[in-house]
Amino acid sequence: MSKNFYILTLGCQMNKNDSERIVGLLLSLGMSHVVKAEEADLIIVNTCSVRQTAEERVTGFFHNWKELKKKNPLLIIAITGCMPGRDKDGKIKKKYKDVDLWFGIDALPQLPKWLEGLGLDCHSERSPQGGVEESIGDYLQIIPRRDNHSSVFVSIQTGCNNFCTYCVVPSARGRERNRPMKDVLTEIKNAVKNGAKEIILLGQVVNNYQITDKEIISTDNPFKDSFASLLWEINQIPGEFRVHFTAADPQYFSDEQIEALKLPKQVNYLHLPVQSGDNEILRKMNRKYTREQYIEIVKKIRKAKPDIALGTDIIVGFCGETGDQFQNTFDLYKQCDFDISFHAMYSERSGTAAAKAFKDDVSHAEKKRRWDILQEYMEKRTLEKNQKYVGKTLRVLVDRREALSFVIPTEVEGSLKQSRRDSSAPPPAGGSARNDNMSVCFGSSDELKLAQFLGTPEMVGTFQKIKITQALAWVMRGTLEG
Ligand code: SF4
């Protein structure tokens, strides 16, 4: 009888894609994926170390799983991801005495052998890799098994050589490694054949991707920059789909990459983490650009794509950050006029250069005060900026729907009642508003802004044209068009 596995994924999109590989590998061993830990023979958690709180979450789950192990001593508990990855001295592992397997994600190809060693009889009858997994050197060669076929993560690179002083990624994931472009293009072609409407390229420093198999670059590819070249090759793949990427680093954002943003399949959004708007803080973070250089890149991007939506990441309260230095960050925010920004209060990470070199001396209250200032301004400004979409028709990739009865805001209810009342009238443009399996559909526009409209379940996973009738800070409402 096949063995069951339960997987818990914490952290970023890269971890989500890694977990798709873990699932692909375990299914190829003939195991079954269960959604309850109680039903599992193997529990595996893919951990995140970006903040202390992310690691502490594991402790909570682990406590419950130990109880399960008392009832089922054959239960195997495995911990992978960034926590084991960065645990060079084994200090963190000491807290998890009953864990059976503790390994960084790079060692994933060894998992079948380890499971056999622990007595979990798993046979590779259905191995898509057609042979013994141990032959796989790089875990990125393991084929991901995805639940979501319309919006697909594709890792092109892992690891990082930058060593920003607050970050654990280089120690957790090691040095930068790039996947052969051939493998990346094959994976994308298969995903598009399988119905993908959105390809999200992933890497810690995705725009520092280096093409290792240059012989496959098309002769008419106009770009010299590796990442821009890759985007161009992807844009040649037939089919209606859009391309997005994360996480980009400003220091690598060349003029060719800016030009490549204009390629037809590129989303109308760019996420470009700045982290701070103060040069002294950027220097202490070991970020390899100045505020002036960042602002210059944003100007060039806006010149190339005037209506592009821009997002960023900002850390407030980094070691020694003064009120004036925070003000420089706030000023940069206004100058760059972002559409969205993910704000984080600095969280000291053991083992990082910042933890060794600097004092975490900005009080939590002051970090929160600065966080609130940015958050408040962002919400006000994003609401203002979104008004420009009212009356416009946007292409929206629908990713979910909810039954009508569940989320009827008054204005929708009004129009619903209206549409029911005059159901004898010819259907409005787009037609589906009248059939009975109406739903509230959600999706994201090419600016990656959340959109909501009345539609049908079949629209999930498709592009729809939506005329925006109302724009709030975090959602835009509209009606189906044509
Ligand atoms: S670029 Fe800096 S923040 Fe990003 S993964 Fe690398 S070290 Fe971490």
Tab-separated table of C-alpha atoms and ligand atoms in Angstrom:
chain	number	residue	atom	x	y	z
A	1	MET	CA	0.000	0.000	0.000
A	2	SER	CA	1.407	3.413	-0.916
A	3	LYS	CA	2.726	5.599	1.848
A	4	ASN	CA	1.274	9.040	2.551
A	5	PHE	CA	3.101	12.338	2.844
A	6	TYR	CA	1.991	15.689	4.239
A	7	ILE	CA	3.898	18.852	3.274
A	8	LEU	CA	3.846	22.279	4.922
A	9	THR	CA	5.357	25.211	3.044
A	10	LEU	CA	6.411	28.425	4.773
A	11	GLY	CA	7.912	31.540	3.202
A	12	CYS	CA	8.435	32.935	-0.261
A	13	GLN	CA	7.457	31.987	-3.816
A	14	MET	CA	10.806	30.253	-4.230
A	15	ASN	CA	9.903	27.974	-1.323
A	16	LYS	CA	6.519	27.331	-2.907
A	17	ASN	CA	8.209	26.279	-6.131
A	18	ASP	CA	10.697	24.124	-4.196
A	19	SER	CA	7.769	22.424	-2.491
A	20	GLU	CA	6.273	21.691	-5.911
A	21	ARG	CA	9.536	19.828	-6.594
A	22	ILE	CA	9.329	17.948	-3.290
A	23	VAL	CA	5.765	16.908	-4.187
A	24	GLY	CA	6.872	15.897	-7.704
A	25	LEU	CA	9.676	13.734	-6.262
A	26	LEU	CA	7.536	12.025	-3.589
A	27	LEU	CA	4.705	11.316	-6.033
A	28	SER	CA	7.276	9.836	-8.414
A	29	LEU	CA	8.150	7.414	-5.614
A	30	GLY	CA	4.574	6.169	-5.601
A	31	MET	CA	3.649	8.041	-2.410
A	32	SER	CA	0.268	9.776	-1.935
A	33	HIS	CA	-0.178	13.433	-0.965
A	34	VAL	CA	-2.515	13.909	2.012
A	35	VAL	CA	-3.759	17.231	3.418
A	36	LYS	CA	-3.889	16.116	7.056
A	37	ALA	CA	-0.714	15.500	9.066
A	38	GLU	CA	-2.550	12.852	11.082
A	39	GLU	CA	-2.850	10.665	7.964
A	40	ALA	CA	0.840	10.902	6.996
A	41	ASP	CA	3.717	8.428	7.153
A	42	LEU	CA	6.025	11.307	6.270
A	43	ILE	CA	5.610	14.917	7.413
A	44	ILE	CA	7.911	17.366	5.623
A	45	VAL	CA	8.106	21.105	6.290
A	46	ASN	CA	9.807	23.543	3.931
A	47	THR	CA	10.987	26.305	6.247
A	48	CYS	CA	11.653	30.056	5.956
A	49	SER	CA	14.272	32.026	7.889
A	50	VAL	CA	13.651	35.570	6.643
A	51	ARG	CA	12.537	36.620	10.158
A	52	GLN	CA	12.734	35.047	13.626
A	53	THR	CA	8.952	34.735	13.712
A	54	ALA	CA	9.032	32.528	10.597
A	55	GLU	CA	11.371	30.080	12.355
A	56	GLU	CA	9.346	30.156	15.577
A	57	ARG	CA	6.273	29.011	13.668
A	58	VAL	CA	8.004	25.687	13.016
A	59	THR	CA	8.427	25.085	16.739
A	60	GLY	CA	4.660	25.236	17.184
A	61	PHE	CA	3.909	22.733	14.429
A	62	PHE	CA	6.755	20.491	15.540
A	63	HIS	CA	5.279	20.210	19.016
A	64	ASN	CA	2.021	18.818	17.572
A	65	TRP	CA	3.825	16.421	15.261
A	66	LYS	CA	5.800	14.985	18.179
A	67	GLU	CA	2.447	14.032	19.681
A	68	LEU	CA	1.571	12.211	16.448
A	69	LYS	CA	4.896	10.407	16.594
A	70	LYS	CA	4.051	9.090	20.069
A	71	LYS	CA	0.955	7.449	18.519
A	72	ASN	CA	2.823	6.329	15.363
A	73	PRO	CA	6.543	5.704	16.110
A	74	LEU	CA	7.140	4.894	12.406
A	75	LEU	CA	6.128	8.445	11.459
A	76	ILE	CA	9.019	10.280	9.783
A	77	ILE	CA	9.419	14.037	10.366
A	78	ALA	CA	11.639	15.900	7.908
A	79	ILE	CA	12.632	19.569	7.999
A	80	THR	CA	14.113	21.247	4.934
A	81	GLY	CA	14.356	24.730	3.445
A	82	CYS	CA	16.231	27.779	4.762
A	83	MET	CA	16.407	26.817	8.447
A	84	PRO	CA	18.584	23.690	7.936
A	85	GLY	CA	20.231	25.503	5.025
A	86	ARG	CA	21.656	28.209	7.240
A	87	ASP	CA	22.247	25.980	10.290
A	88	LYS	CA	25.970	25.509	9.565
A	89	ASP	CA	26.893	24.796	13.236
A	90	GLY	CA	23.865	22.604	14.030
A	91	LYS	CA	22.700	24.996	16.776
A	92	ILE	CA	19.165	25.291	15.414
A	93	LYS	CA	18.831	21.531	14.907
A	94	LYS	CA	19.457	20.977	18.618
A	95	LYS	CA	15.983	22.432	19.252
A	96	TYR	CA	14.383	19.680	17.155
A	97	LYS	CA	15.553	16.488	18.881
A	98	ASP	CA	12.887	14.191	17.385
A	99	VAL	CA	13.391	15.268	13.782
A	100	ASP	CA	14.396	12.341	11.521
A	101	LEU	CA	15.680	14.278	8.522
A	102	TRP	CA	17.211	17.780	8.585
A	103	PHE	CA	18.572	18.949	5.245
A	104	GLY	CA	19.002	22.041	3.046
A	105	ILE	CA	16.886	22.017	-0.135
A	106	ASP	CA	19.989	21.385	-2.290
A	107	ALA	CA	20.164	17.851	-0.864
A	108	LEU	CA	16.629	16.999	-2.020
A	109	PRO	CA	17.803	14.393	-4.586
A	110	GLN	CA	19.098	12.283	-1.639
A	111	LEU	CA	15.652	12.109	-0.005
A	112	PRO	CA	14.527	8.775	-1.564
A	113	LYS	CA	17.681	7.031	-0.308
A	114	TRP	CA	17.218	8.509	3.184
A	115	LEU	CA	13.570	7.467	3.317
A	116	GLU	CA	14.505	3.918	2.298
A	117	GLY	CA	17.183	4.002	5.026
A	118	LEU	CA	14.475	4.919	7.553
A	119	GLY	CA	12.403	1.953	6.454
A	120	LEU	CA	9.842	3.878	4.411
A	121	ASP	CA	9.320	1.404	1.625
A	122	CYS	CA	8.748	3.663	-1.390
A	123	HIS	CA	9.185	2.292	-4.876
A	124	SER	CA	9.969	4.450	-7.877
A	125	GLU	CA	7.608	2.639	-10.277
A	126	ARG	CA	6.260	5.883	-11.568
A	127	SER	CA	9.451	7.936	-11.662
A	128	PRO	CA	9.071	10.601	-14.445
A	129	GLN	CA	12.826	10.940	-14.322
A	130	GLY	CA	12.905	7.340	-15.484
A	131	GLY	CA	15.532	6.008	-13.207
A	132	VAL	CA	17.241	6.398	-9.873
A	133	GLU	CA	16.790	9.872	-8.363
A	134	GLU	CA	20.341	9.872	-7.034
A	135	SER	CA	21.450	10.542	-10.630
A	136	ILE	CA	19.928	13.998	-10.296
A	137	GLY	CA	22.711	16.364	-9.228
A	138	ASP	CA	20.813	19.610	-9.025
A	139	TYR	CA	17.461	19.619	-7.218
A	140	LEU	CA	16.276	22.164	-9.803
A	141	GLN	CA	16.209	19.291	-12.312
A	142	ILE	CA	13.402	17.613	-10.377
A	143	ILE	CA	10.108	18.240	-12.201
A	144	PRO	CA	7.671	20.297	-10.077
A	145	ARG	CA	4.143	18.997	-9.559
A	146	ARG	CA	1.836	21.991	-9.593
A	147	ASP	CA	-1.685	22.535	-8.296
A	148	ASN	CA	-2.076	25.844	-10.083
A	149	HIS	CA	-1.691	25.452	-13.842
A	150	SER	CA	-2.672	28.959	-14.871
A	151	SER	CA	-0.141	30.944	-12.820
A	152	VAL	CA	3.127	29.055	-12.779
A	153	PHE	CA	6.373	29.576	-10.855
A	154	VAL	CA	9.556	28.832	-12.805
A	155	SER	CA	12.830	29.038	-10.857
A	156	ILE	CA	15.676	30.144	-13.115
A	157	GLN	CA	18.316	30.722	-10.485
A	158	THR	CA	18.937	30.033	-6.809
A	159	GLY	CA	21.447	31.204	-4.186
A	160	CYS	CA	22.984	34.666	-3.929
A	161	ASN	CA	26.487	36.199	-4.006
A	162	ASN	CA	25.498	39.588	-2.602
A	163	PHE	CA	25.597	39.133	1.181
A	164	CYS	CA	23.352	42.013	2.143
A	165	THR	CA	24.197	42.359	5.820
A	166	TYR	CA	20.641	41.684	7.124
A	167	CYS	CA	19.942	38.650	4.925
A	168	VAL	CA	20.268	34.901	5.603
A	169	VAL	CA	19.661	33.762	2.028
A	170	PRO	CA	23.327	33.414	0.958
A	171	SER	CA	24.037	31.199	3.981
A	172	ALA	CA	20.737	29.288	3.579
A	173	ARG	CA	20.841	28.751	-0.190
A	174	GLY	CA	24.544	29.107	-1.018
A	175	ARG	CA	26.161	30.782	-4.019
A	176	GLU	CA	24.264	31.755	-7.159
A	177	ARG	CA	23.501	28.937	-9.557
A	178	ASN	CA	21.752	29.406	-12.889
A	179	ARG	CA	19.582	26.829	-14.637
A	180	PRO	CA	20.423	26.155	-18.281
A	181	MET	CA	18.195	28.316	-20.476
A	182	LYS	CA	17.224	25.187	-22.417
A	183	ASP	CA	15.661	23.669	-19.273
A	184	VAL	CA	13.903	26.927	-18.419
A	185	LEU	CA	12.413	27.316	-21.913
A	186	THR	CA	11.337	23.656	-22.003
A	187	GLU	CA	9.605	24.011	-18.648
A	188	ILE	CA	7.797	27.158	-19.811
A	189	LYS	CA	6.726	25.604	-23.147
A	190	ASN	CA	5.291	22.602	-21.290
A	191	ALA	CA	3.532	24.845	-18.790
A	192	VAL	CA	1.987	26.946	-21.594
A	193	LYS	CA	0.871	23.759	-23.363
A	194	ASN	CA	-0.655	22.787	-20.010
A	195	GLY	CA	-2.696	25.967	-19.862
A	196	ALA	CA	-0.352	28.450	-18.123
A	197	LYS	CA	-1.470	32.061	-18.570
A	198	GLU	CA	1.179	33.566	-16.330
A	199	ILE	CA	4.839	32.624	-15.921
A	200	ILE	CA	6.548	33.971	-12.798
A	201	LEU	CA	10.339	33.709	-13.088
A	202	LEU	CA	11.957	33.201	-9.681
A	203	GLY	CA	15.429	33.811	-8.315
A	204	GLN	CA	16.995	35.531	-5.339
A	205	VAL	CA	18.613	37.956	-7.782
A	206	VAL	CA	16.563	36.967	-10.792
A	207	ASN	CA	17.885	39.734	-13.069
A	208	ASN	CA	21.458	38.604	-12.513
A	209	TYR	CA	20.588	35.382	-14.317
A	210	GLN	CA	23.462	34.166	-16.483
A	211	ILE	CA	22.836	32.037	-19.587
A	212	THR	CA	25.240	29.061	-19.306
A	213	ASP	CA	24.192	27.390	-22.590
A	214	LYS	CA	24.800	30.362	-24.917
A	215	GLU	CA	24.703	28.081	-27.950
A	216	ILE	CA	20.923	28.022	-27.791
A	217	ILE	CA	20.441	31.803	-27.965
A	218	SER	CA	18.486	32.626	-31.137
A	219	THR	CA	20.558	34.376	-33.759
A	220	ASP	CA	18.039	37.203	-33.997
A	221	ASN	CA	17.977	37.793	-30.247
A	222	PRO	CA	18.763	41.546	-29.997
A	223	PHE	CA	20.050	41.533	-26.418
A	224	LYS	CA	23.521	40.994	-24.979
A	225	ASP	CA	22.361	41.111	-21.357
A	226	SER	CA	21.629	37.522	-20.252
A	227	PHE	CA	18.399	38.229	-18.414
A	228	ALA	CA	17.074	40.480	-21.178
A	229	SER	CA	17.985	37.722	-23.664
A	230	LEU	CA	16.064	35.160	-21.667
A	231	LEU	CA	12.989	37.427	-21.550
A	232	TRP	CA	13.213	37.855	-25.319
A	233	GLU	CA	13.400	34.076	-25.892
A	234	ILE	CA	10.391	33.513	-23.614
A	235	ASN	CA	8.463	36.178	-25.500
A	236	GLN	CA	8.954	34.155	-28.706
A	237	ILE	CA	7.037	31.184	-27.268
A	238	PRO	CA	3.587	31.086	-28.946
A	239	GLY	CA	0.447	31.438	-26.836
A	240	GLU	CA	-1.453	34.053	-24.809
A	241	PHE	CA	0.429	34.303	-21.531
A	242	ARG	CA	2.192	36.998	-19.537
A	243	VAL	CA	5.605	37.037	-17.881
A	244	HIS	CA	6.530	38.427	-14.480
A	245	PHE	CA	9.702	38.020	-12.426
A	246	THR	CA	10.924	38.400	-8.830
A	247	ALA	CA	13.172	39.348	-7.026
A	248	ALA	CA	15.163	41.841	-9.063
A	249	ASP	CA	18.172	43.756	-7.718
A	250	PRO	CA	18.617	47.425	-8.782
A	251	GLN	CA	22.388	47.048	-9.236
A	252	TYR	CA	21.830	44.690	-12.195
A	253	PHE	CA	18.961	46.658	-13.831
A	254	SER	CA	20.652	47.491	-17.123
A	255	ASP	CA	19.293	49.611	-19.994
A	256	GLU	CA	18.720	46.391	-21.946
A	257	GLN	CA	16.600	44.992	-19.108
A	258	ILE	CA	14.580	48.213	-19.123
A	259	GLU	CA	14.123	47.804	-22.885
A	260	ALA	CA	13.039	44.188	-22.353
A	261	LEU	CA	10.214	45.377	-20.088
A	262	LYS	CA	8.566	46.587	-23.300
A	263	LEU	CA	8.374	43.050	-24.759
A	264	PRO	CA	4.729	42.109	-25.514
A	265	LYS	CA	4.299	39.357	-22.914
A	266	GLN	CA	5.801	41.327	-20.029
A	267	VAL	CA	3.355	42.387	-17.294
A	268	ASN	CA	2.918	46.138	-16.777
A	269	TYR	CA	4.440	45.886	-13.318
A	270	LEU	CA	7.936	45.779	-11.877
A	271	HIS	CA	8.971	44.915	-8.331
A	272	LEU	CA	12.317	46.540	-7.506
A	273	PRO	CA	13.288	46.302	-3.813
A	274	VAL	CA	15.087	49.457	-2.616
A	275	GLN	CA	15.182	48.588	1.116
A	276	SER	CA	16.308	52.117	2.136
A	277	GLY	CA	16.451	55.627	0.655
A	278	ASP	CA	19.510	56.669	2.650
A	279	ASN	CA	23.018	56.116	1.275
A	280	GLU	CA	24.654	55.489	4.643
A	281	ILE	CA	22.036	52.864	5.503
A	282	LEU	CA	22.355	51.315	2.019
A	283	ARG	CA	26.139	51.131	2.594
A	284	LYS	CA	25.616	49.419	6.000
A	285	MET	CA	23.143	47.004	4.367
A	286	ASN	CA	25.809	46.283	1.711
A	287	ARG	CA	23.287	47.172	-1.020
A	288	LYS	CA	25.333	48.011	-4.084
A	289	TYR	CA	23.622	51.167	-5.334
A	290	THR	CA	22.918	54.672	-4.075
A	291	ARG	CA	19.551	56.389	-3.703
A	292	GLU	CA	20.483	58.579	-6.684
A	293	GLN	CA	21.219	55.548	-8.859
A	294	TYR	CA	17.948	53.912	-7.812
A	295	ILE	CA	15.941	57.040	-8.616
A	296	GLU	CA	17.713	57.280	-11.976
A	297	ILE	CA	16.721	53.673	-12.835
A	298	VAL	CA	13.103	54.429	-11.921
A	299	LYS	CA	13.162	57.514	-14.159
A	300	LYS	CA	14.475	55.454	-17.068
A	301	ILE	CA	11.844	52.754	-16.476
A	302	ARG	CA	9.073	55.340	-16.425
A	303	LYS	CA	10.408	56.839	-19.657
A	304	ALA	CA	10.372	53.400	-21.291
A	305	LYS	CA	6.936	52.387	-19.888
A	306	PRO	CA	5.090	55.522	-18.627
A	307	ASP	CA	2.091	53.706	-17.138
A	308	ILE	CA	3.989	50.835	-15.524
A	309	ALA	CA	3.017	50.032	-11.924
A	310	LEU	CA	6.005	49.899	-9.556
A	311	GLY	CA	6.463	47.988	-6.333
A	312	THR	CA	9.262	47.807	-3.810
A	313	ASP	CA	10.422	46.456	-0.440
A	314	ILE	CA	11.580	48.714	2.406
A	315	ILE	CA	13.164	47.848	5.744
A	316	VAL	CA	12.521	50.431	8.482
A	317	GLY	CA	14.538	50.768	11.657
A	318	PHE	CA	17.777	49.200	10.410
A	319	CYS	CA	20.682	49.405	12.897
A	320	GLY	CA	21.479	53.042	13.699
A	321	GLU	CA	18.816	54.470	11.354
A	322	THR	CA	18.190	58.066	12.491
A	323	GLY	CA	15.011	60.064	11.990
A	324	ASP	CA	16.690	61.988	9.155
A	325	GLN	CA	17.829	58.803	7.452
A	326	PHE	CA	14.276	57.449	7.648
A	327	GLN	CA	13.085	60.761	6.185
A	328	ASN	CA	15.394	60.120	3.203
A	329	THR	CA	13.607	56.809	2.677
A	330	PHE	CA	10.208	58.518	2.903
A	331	ASP	CA	11.323	61.172	0.381
A	332	LEU	CA	12.560	58.514	-2.015
A	333	TYR	CA	9.207	56.752	-1.696
A	334	LYS	CA	7.438	59.945	-2.753
A	335	GLN	CA	9.876	60.649	-5.585
A	336	CYS	CA	9.491	57.140	-7.009
A	337	ASP	CA	5.746	57.227	-6.383
A	338	PHE	CA	5.358	53.479	-5.903
A	339	ASP	CA	2.050	51.677	-6.404
A	340	ILE	CA	2.782	49.269	-3.591
A	341	SER	CA	5.530	48.605	-1.062
A	342	PHE	CA	6.118	45.797	1.380
A	343	HIS	CA	7.414	47.315	4.581
A	344	ALA	CA	9.324	45.306	7.142
A	345	MET	CA	10.644	46.321	10.548
A	346	TYR	CA	14.277	45.280	10.787
A	347	SER	CA	14.552	41.855	12.427
A	348	GLU	CA	18.044	40.819	13.522
A	349	ARG	CA	19.006	37.406	12.104
A	350	SER	CA	21.674	35.397	13.906
A	351	GLY	CA	24.665	34.598	11.732
A	352	THR	CA	24.240	37.665	9.497
A	353	ALA	CA	26.963	40.331	9.089
A	354	ALA	CA	24.603	42.969	10.529
A	355	ALA	CA	24.043	40.905	13.683
A	356	LYS	CA	27.814	40.673	14.143
A	357	ALA	CA	28.721	44.254	13.204
A	358	PHE	CA	25.841	46.476	14.282
A	359	LYS	CA	23.550	47.000	17.264
A	360	ASP	CA	19.810	46.546	16.706
A	361	ASP	CA	19.294	49.869	18.492
A	362	VAL	CA	16.104	51.322	17.011
A	363	SER	CA	13.306	50.581	19.505
A	364	HIS	CA	10.361	48.448	18.430
A	365	ALA	CA	8.035	51.391	19.103
A	366	GLU	CA	10.092	53.640	16.840
A	367	LYS	CA	10.269	50.934	14.129
A	368	LYS	CA	6.468	50.650	14.329
A	369	ARG	CA	6.043	54.440	14.162
A	370	ARG	CA	8.144	54.563	10.960
A	371	TRP	CA	6.335	51.526	9.549
A	372	ASP	CA	2.989	53.239	10.189
A	373	ILE	CA	4.093	56.453	8.462
A	374	LEU	CA	5.018	54.593	5.286
A	375	GLN	CA	1.966	52.330	5.387
A	376	GLU	CA	-0.453	55.222	5.862
A	377	TYR	CA	1.085	57.267	3.059
A	378	MET	CA	1.111	54.244	0.759
A	379	GLU	CA	-2.561	53.476	1.301
A	380	LYS	CA	-3.570	57.088	0.642
A	381	ARG	CA	-1.369	57.398	-2.433
A	382	THR	CA	-2.322	54.008	-3.902
A	383	LEU	CA	-6.004	54.923	-3.622
A	384	GLU	CA	-5.308	58.186	-5.460
A	385	LYS	CA	-3.258	56.446	-8.142
A	386	ASN	CA	-5.862	53.753	-8.773
A	387	GLN	CA	-8.488	56.362	-9.758
A	388	LYS	CA	-6.802	56.618	-13.152
A	389	TYR	CA	-8.089	53.144	-13.985
A	390	VAL	CA	-11.779	54.031	-13.546
A	391	GLY	CA	-13.469	53.878	-16.937
A	392	LYS	CA	-10.537	51.951	-18.389
A	393	THR	CA	-10.705	48.332	-19.592
A	394	LEU	CA	-7.995	46.103	-18.154
A	395	ARG	CA	-6.964	42.566	-19.026
A	396	VAL	CA	-7.413	40.455	-15.884
A	397	LEU	CA	-6.137	36.941	-15.213
A	398	VAL	CA	-8.869	35.335	-13.122
A	399	ASP	CA	-7.413	33.216	-10.322
A	400	ARG	CA	-10.409	32.486	-8.087
A	401	ARG	CA	-14.110	32.909	-7.577
A	402	GLU	CA	-16.417	32.976	-4.646
A	403	ALA	CA	-20.043	32.021	-4.527
A	404	LEU	CA	-22.201	35.095	-4.837
A	405	SER	CA	-24.009	34.604	-1.546
A	406	PHE	CA	-20.677	34.881	0.245
A	407	VAL	CA	-19.304	38.312	-0.607
A	408	ILE	CA	-22.006	40.603	-1.999
A	409	PRO	CA	-20.953	44.203	-1.287
A	410	THR	CA	-24.055	46.411	-1.405
A	411	GLU	CA	-23.336	47.962	-4.791
A	412	VAL	CA	-22.861	44.522	-6.371
A	413	GLU	CA	-26.004	43.255	-4.634
A	414	GLY	CA	-27.846	46.241	-6.079
A	415	SER	CA	-26.691	45.510	-9.644
A	416	LEU	CA	-27.360	41.764	-9.102
A	417	LYS	CA	-30.924	42.433	-7.971
A	418	GLN	CA	-31.257	44.818	-10.948
A	419	SER	CA	-29.880	42.191	-13.372
A	420	ARG	CA	-32.208	39.521	-11.901
A	421	ARG	CA	-35.172	41.900	-12.147
A	422	ASP	CA	-34.682	42.550	-15.818
A	423	SER	CA	-33.439	39.090	-16.720
A	424	SER	CA	-35.785	39.288	-19.697
A	425	ALA	CA	-33.630	42.099	-21.030
A	426	PRO	CA	-30.868	41.197	-23.453
A	427	PRO	CA	-27.730	40.236	-21.485
A	428	PRO	CA	-25.253	43.077	-21.001
A	429	ALA	CA	-22.006	42.900	-22.995
A	430	GLY	CA	-20.010	39.830	-21.983
A	431	GLY	CA	-23.291	38.036	-21.338
A	432	SER	CA	-22.439	35.855	-18.380
A	433	ALA	CA	-23.848	38.240	-15.764
A	434	ARG	CA	-27.253	36.644	-16.093
A	435	ASN	CA	-26.630	32.916	-15.900
A	436	ASP	CA	-27.407	31.363	-12.560
A	437	ASN	CA	-23.981	30.092	-11.699
A	438	MET	CA	-22.774	33.649	-11.331
A	439	SER	CA	-19.818	34.187	-9.060
A	440	VAL	CA	-17.737	37.022	-7.775
A	441	CYS	CA	-14.475	36.491	-9.644
A	442	PHE	CA	-11.096	37.783	-8.519
A	443	GLY	CA	-7.951	38.177	-10.512
A	444	SER	CA	-5.064	40.486	-11.245
A	445	SER	CA	-4.667	42.976	-14.023
A	446	ASP	CA	-1.432	43.238	-16.034
A	447	GLU	CA	-0.434	45.877	-13.433
A	448	LEU	CA	-0.848	43.063	-10.884
A	449	LYS	CA	-3.673	44.973	-9.219
A	450	LEU	CA	-6.492	42.961	-7.696
A	451	ALA	CA	-9.728	43.140	-9.707
A	452	GLN	CA	-13.192	41.887	-8.801
A	453	PHE	CA	-16.198	41.404	-11.078
A	454	LEU	CA	-19.290	39.276	-11.621
A	455	GLY	CA	-18.465	36.292	-13.753
A	456	THR	CA	-18.749	32.541	-13.966
A	457	PRO	CA	-16.640	29.730	-12.470
A	458	GLU	CA	-15.361	28.759	-15.930
A	459	MET	CA	-13.513	32.068	-16.114
A	460	VAL	CA	-10.976	30.967	-13.463
A	461	GLY	CA	-7.618	30.491	-15.181
A	462	THR	CA	-8.563	32.699	-18.156
A	463	PHE	CA	-7.938	36.279	-19.226
A	464	GLN	CA	-11.016	38.533	-19.175
A	465	LYS	CA	-11.483	42.142	-20.234
A	466	ILE	CA	-12.848	44.136	-17.279
A	467	LYS	CA	-14.139	47.709	-17.436
A	468	ILE	CA	-13.203	49.321	-14.112
A	469	THR	CA	-16.116	51.078	-12.419
A	470	GLN	CA	-14.681	51.648	-8.942
A	471	ALA	CA	-11.084	51.779	-7.648
A	472	LEU	CA	-10.231	51.269	-3.977
A	473	ALA	CA	-6.710	51.065	-2.580
A	474	TRP	CA	-6.427	47.286	-2.748
A	475	VAL	CA	-9.167	46.187	-5.118
A	476	MET	CA	-10.714	47.498	-8.298
A	477	ARG	CA	-14.284	46.580	-9.201
A	478	GLY	CA	-15.641	46.376	-12.653
A	479	THR	CA	-17.814	44.647	-15.218
A	480	LEU	CA	-17.092	42.119	-17.913
A	481	GLU	CA	-16.601	43.564	-21.341
A	482	GLY	CA	-17.116	41.966	-24.794
B	1	SF4	S1	20.293	40.237	-2.802
B	1	SF4	FE1	20.607	40.600	-0.632
B	1	SF4	S2	18.518	40.512	0.189
B	1	SF4	FE2	18.462	39.526	-1.789
B	1	SF4	S3	18.781	37.365	-1.391
B	1	SF4	FE3	20.775	38.281	-1.846
B	1	SF4	S4	21.651	38.782	0.137
B	1	SF4	FE4	19.447	38.486	0.407
